[in-house]
Coordinates of C-alpha atoms and ligand atoms in Angstrom, one line a residue:
X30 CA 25.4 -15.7 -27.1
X31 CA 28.9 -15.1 -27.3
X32 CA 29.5 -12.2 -25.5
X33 CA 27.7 -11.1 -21.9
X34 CA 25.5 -8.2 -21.2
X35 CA 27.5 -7.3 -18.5
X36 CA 30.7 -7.5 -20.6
X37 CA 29.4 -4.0 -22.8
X38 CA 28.0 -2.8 -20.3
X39 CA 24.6 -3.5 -20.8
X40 CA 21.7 -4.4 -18.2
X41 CA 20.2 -7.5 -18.5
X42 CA 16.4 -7.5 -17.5
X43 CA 15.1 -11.2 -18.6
X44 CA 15.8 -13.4 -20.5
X45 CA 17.0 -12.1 -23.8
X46 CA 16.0 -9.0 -22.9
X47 CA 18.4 -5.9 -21.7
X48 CA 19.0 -2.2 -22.4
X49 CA 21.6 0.3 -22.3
X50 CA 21.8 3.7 -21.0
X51 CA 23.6 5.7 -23.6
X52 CA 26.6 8.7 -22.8
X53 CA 25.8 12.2 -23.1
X54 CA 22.1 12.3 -22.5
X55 CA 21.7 9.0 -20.4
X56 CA 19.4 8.2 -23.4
X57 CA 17.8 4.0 -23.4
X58 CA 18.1 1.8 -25.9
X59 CA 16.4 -1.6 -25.4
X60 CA 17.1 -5.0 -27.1
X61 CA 14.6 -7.8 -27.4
X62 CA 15.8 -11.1 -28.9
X63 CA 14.4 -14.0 -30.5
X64 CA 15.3 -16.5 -32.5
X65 CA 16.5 -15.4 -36.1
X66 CA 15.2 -11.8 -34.9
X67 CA 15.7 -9.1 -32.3
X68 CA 13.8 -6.1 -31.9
X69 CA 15.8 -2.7 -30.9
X70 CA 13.6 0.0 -28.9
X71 CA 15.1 3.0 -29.8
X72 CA 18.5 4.0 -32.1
X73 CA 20.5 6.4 -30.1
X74 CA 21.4 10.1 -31.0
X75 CA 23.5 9.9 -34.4
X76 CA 24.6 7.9 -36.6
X77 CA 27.5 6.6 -35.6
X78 CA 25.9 5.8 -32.3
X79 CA 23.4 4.5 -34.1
X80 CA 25.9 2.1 -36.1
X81 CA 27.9 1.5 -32.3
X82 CA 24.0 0.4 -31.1
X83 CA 23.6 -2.0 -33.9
X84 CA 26.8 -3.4 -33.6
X85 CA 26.6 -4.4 -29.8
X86 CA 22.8 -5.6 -30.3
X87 CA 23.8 -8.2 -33.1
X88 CA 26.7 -9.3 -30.8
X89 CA 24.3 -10.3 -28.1
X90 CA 21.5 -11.4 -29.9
X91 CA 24.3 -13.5 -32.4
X92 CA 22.4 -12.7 -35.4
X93 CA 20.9 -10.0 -37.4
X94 CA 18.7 -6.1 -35.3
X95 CA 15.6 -7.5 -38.6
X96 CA 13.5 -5.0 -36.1
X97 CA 13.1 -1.5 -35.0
X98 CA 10.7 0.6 -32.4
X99 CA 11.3 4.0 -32.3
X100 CA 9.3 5.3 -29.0
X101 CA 9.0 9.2 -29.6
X102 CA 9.9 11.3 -32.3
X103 CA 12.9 12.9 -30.5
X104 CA 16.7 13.2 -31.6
X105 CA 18.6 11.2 -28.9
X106 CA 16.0 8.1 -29.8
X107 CA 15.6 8.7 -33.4
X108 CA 19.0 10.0 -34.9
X109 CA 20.7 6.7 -35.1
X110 CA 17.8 5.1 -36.7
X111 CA 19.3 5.2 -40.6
X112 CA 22.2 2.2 -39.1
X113 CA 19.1 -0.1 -39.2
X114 CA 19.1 -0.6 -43.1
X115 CA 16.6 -3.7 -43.9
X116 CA 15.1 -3.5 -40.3
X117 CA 11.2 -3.3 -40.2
X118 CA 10.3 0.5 -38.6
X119 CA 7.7 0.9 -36.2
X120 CA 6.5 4.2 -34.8
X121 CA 3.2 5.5 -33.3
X122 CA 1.1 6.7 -36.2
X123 CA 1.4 9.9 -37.9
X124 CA 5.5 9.7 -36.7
X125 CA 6.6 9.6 -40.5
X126 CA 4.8 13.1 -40.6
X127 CA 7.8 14.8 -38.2
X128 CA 10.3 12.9 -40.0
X129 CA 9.1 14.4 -43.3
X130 CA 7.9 18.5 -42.7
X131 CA 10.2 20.6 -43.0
X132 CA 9.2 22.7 -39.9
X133 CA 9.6 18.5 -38.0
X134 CA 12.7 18.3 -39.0
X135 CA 13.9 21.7 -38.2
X136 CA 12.8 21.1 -35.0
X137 CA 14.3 18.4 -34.5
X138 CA 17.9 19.7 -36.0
X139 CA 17.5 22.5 -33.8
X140 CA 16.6 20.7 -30.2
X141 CA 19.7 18.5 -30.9
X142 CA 22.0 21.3 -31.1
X143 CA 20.3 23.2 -28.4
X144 CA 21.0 20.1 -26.3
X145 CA 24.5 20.2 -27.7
X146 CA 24.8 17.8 -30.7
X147 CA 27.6 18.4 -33.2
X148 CA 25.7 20.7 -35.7
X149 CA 27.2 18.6 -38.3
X150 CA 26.1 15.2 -37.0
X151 CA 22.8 16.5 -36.8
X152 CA 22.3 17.3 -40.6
X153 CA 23.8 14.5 -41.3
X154 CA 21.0 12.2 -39.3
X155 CA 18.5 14.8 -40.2
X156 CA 19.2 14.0 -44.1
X157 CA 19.4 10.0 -43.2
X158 CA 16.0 9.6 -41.1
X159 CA 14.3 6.4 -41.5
X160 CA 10.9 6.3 -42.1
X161 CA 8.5 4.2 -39.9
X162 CA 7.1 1.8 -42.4
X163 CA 4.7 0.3 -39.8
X164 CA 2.5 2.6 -37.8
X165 CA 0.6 1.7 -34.8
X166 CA -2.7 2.9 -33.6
X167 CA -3.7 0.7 -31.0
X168 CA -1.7 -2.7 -30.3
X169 CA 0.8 -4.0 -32.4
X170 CA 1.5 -7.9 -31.5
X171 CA 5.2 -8.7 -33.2
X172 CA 6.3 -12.4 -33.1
X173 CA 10.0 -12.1 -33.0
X174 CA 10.6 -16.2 -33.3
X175 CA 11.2 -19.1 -30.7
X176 CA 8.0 -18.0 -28.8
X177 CA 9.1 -14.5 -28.0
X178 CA 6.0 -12.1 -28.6
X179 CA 6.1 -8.3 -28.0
X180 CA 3.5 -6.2 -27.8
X181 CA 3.2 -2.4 -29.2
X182 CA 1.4 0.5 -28.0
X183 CA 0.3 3.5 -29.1
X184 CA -0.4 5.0 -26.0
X185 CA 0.1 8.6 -26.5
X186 CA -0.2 11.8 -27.3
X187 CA 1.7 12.2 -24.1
X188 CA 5.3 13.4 -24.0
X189 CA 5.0 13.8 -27.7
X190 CA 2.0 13.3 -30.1
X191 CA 3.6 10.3 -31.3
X192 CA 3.9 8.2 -28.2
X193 CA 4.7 4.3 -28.4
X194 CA 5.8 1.8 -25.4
X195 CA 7.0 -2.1 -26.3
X196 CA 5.6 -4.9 -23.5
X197 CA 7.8 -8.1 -23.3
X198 CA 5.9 -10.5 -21.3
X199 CA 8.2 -13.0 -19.1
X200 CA 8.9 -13.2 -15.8
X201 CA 9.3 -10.4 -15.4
X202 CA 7.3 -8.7 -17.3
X203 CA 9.5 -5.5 -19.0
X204 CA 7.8 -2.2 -20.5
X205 CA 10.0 0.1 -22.2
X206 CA 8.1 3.1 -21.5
X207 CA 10.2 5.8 -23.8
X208 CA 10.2 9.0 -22.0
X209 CA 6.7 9.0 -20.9
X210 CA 8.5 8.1 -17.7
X211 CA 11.7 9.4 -16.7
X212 CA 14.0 8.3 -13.2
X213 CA 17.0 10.9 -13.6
X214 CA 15.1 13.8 -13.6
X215 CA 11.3 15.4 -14.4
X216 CA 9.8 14.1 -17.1
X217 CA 10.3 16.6 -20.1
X218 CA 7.2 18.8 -21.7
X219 CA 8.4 20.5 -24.7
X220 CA 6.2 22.4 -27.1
X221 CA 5.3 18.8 -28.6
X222 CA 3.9 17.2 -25.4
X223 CA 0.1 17.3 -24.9
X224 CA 0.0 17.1 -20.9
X225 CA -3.6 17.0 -20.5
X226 CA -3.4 13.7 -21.8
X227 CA -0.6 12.5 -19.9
X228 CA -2.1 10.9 -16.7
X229 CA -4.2 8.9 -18.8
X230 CA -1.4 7.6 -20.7
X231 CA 0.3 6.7 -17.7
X232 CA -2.9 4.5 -16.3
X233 CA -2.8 3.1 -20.2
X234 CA 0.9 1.9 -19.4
X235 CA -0.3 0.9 -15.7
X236 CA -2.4 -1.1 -17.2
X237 CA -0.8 -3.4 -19.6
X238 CA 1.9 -3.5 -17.8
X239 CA 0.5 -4.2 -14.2
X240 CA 2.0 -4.1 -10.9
X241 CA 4.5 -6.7 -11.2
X242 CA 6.3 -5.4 -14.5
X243 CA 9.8 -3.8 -14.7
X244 CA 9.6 -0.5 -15.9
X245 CA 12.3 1.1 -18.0
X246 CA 12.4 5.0 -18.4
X247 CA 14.0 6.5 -21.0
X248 CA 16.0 8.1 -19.0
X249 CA 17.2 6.9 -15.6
X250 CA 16.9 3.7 -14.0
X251 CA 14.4 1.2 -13.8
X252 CA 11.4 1.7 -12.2
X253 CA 8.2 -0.4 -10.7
X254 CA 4.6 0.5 -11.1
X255 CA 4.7 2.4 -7.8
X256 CA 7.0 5.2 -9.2
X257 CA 5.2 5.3 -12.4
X258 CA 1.9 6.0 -10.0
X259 CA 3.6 8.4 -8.4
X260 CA 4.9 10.1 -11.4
X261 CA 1.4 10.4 -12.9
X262 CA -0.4 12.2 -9.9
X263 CA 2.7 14.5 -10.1
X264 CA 1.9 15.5 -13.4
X265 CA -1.4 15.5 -13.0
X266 CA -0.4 17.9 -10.3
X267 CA 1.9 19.7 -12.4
X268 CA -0.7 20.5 -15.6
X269 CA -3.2 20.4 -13.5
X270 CA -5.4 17.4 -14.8
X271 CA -8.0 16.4 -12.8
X272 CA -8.2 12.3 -11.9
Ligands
ZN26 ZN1 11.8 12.7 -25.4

């Protein structure tokens, strides 16, 4: 690599594997790199953050973002997804459907200027969305190159309906866990989140993951399993859902 993770600003996790917490909405973007390829776990919250993202990923991975996970159909993860030209798109099924209605991308225009977006950036990432070309239901194993696997899940309908984490084994293990956790404040139930199912997405995470694993929130910092425990009988506590 020629350039550090600490030198923009980014935190390193494993090996070849980092993420940075981005301004404004304290929104994470992860980076997973192989060799040839590099997986980015979420695009930022326009385009040109989208395009700053890409450029800082390809610096550290010293070659080309060739793939893209896009966690939850919301606009601080998704609006910055159109600077990944060429990458391959992966989203929890049934994502491409928000991207596409009207009434999805509507919403999605109007909770980025609710949450104080430039109205003009977000028509202009509205109009660029990239489609998810690959859709998981399930587990999605991607072989990024030089023995670096990843593994995607669709463990949702949780925070959204369209809920999808990415496990990088190592030592440690790291789960980028989109915002069915969060650190820097409650997790977030809009009219799109399906809290019943919640808890049980958070035992699915739990689970793959395990009690070793670093987990990263997609908002805040990172977390262990413990807090992710603890967050799950909290919103079971919260929706009332029984364990
Ligand atoms: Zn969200």
């Amino acid at each position: 690599m020629t350039v550090t993770w600490e030198e923009l600003r980014w935190e390193r996790l494993a090996t070849g594997v980092g993420r940075c917490r981005l301004p404004v909405w304290d929104c994470t973007a992860g980076l997973v790199v192989g060799a040839g390829a590099a997986l980015l776990i979420d695009a930022g919250s326009s385009l040109a953050e989208g395009v700053r993202l890409r450029a800082q990923a390809e610096e550290l991975a010293g070659h080309r973002v060739t793939h893209l996970a896009l966690t939850h159909p919301h606009f601080d993860h998704v609006f910055g997804a159109a600077a990944f030209a060429g990458a391959e798109v992966f989203g929890a099924v049934g994502v491409d459907t928000v991207f596409t209605a009207r009434h999805g991308r509507e919403e999605l225009r109007a909770d980025a200027v609710g949450n104080g977006l430039d109205a003009h950036l977000a028509d202009e990432a509205v109009d660029a969305l990239a489609l998810p070309r690959h859709h998981v239901s399930g587990e999605w194993t991607l072989d990024l190159g030089g023995g670096r696997q990843v593994l995607l899940a669709n463990v949702g309908p949780a925070h959204t309906a369209h809920d999808l984490v990415v496990l990088v084994p190592g030592s440690p293990e790291v789960v980028f866990c989109g915002d069915l956790v969060e650190e820097s404040g409650e997790p977030q139930a809009g009219r799109d989140a399906v809290p019943s199912h919640w808890p049980a997405a958070l035992d699915r995470l739990l689970d793959l993951g395990g009690e070793d694993a670093l987990y990263v929130p997609g908002h805040g910092a990172v977390v262990d399993a413990a807090f992710v425990r603890a967050q799950r009988d909290a919103l079971a506590d919260r929706f009332g859902v029984s364990l």
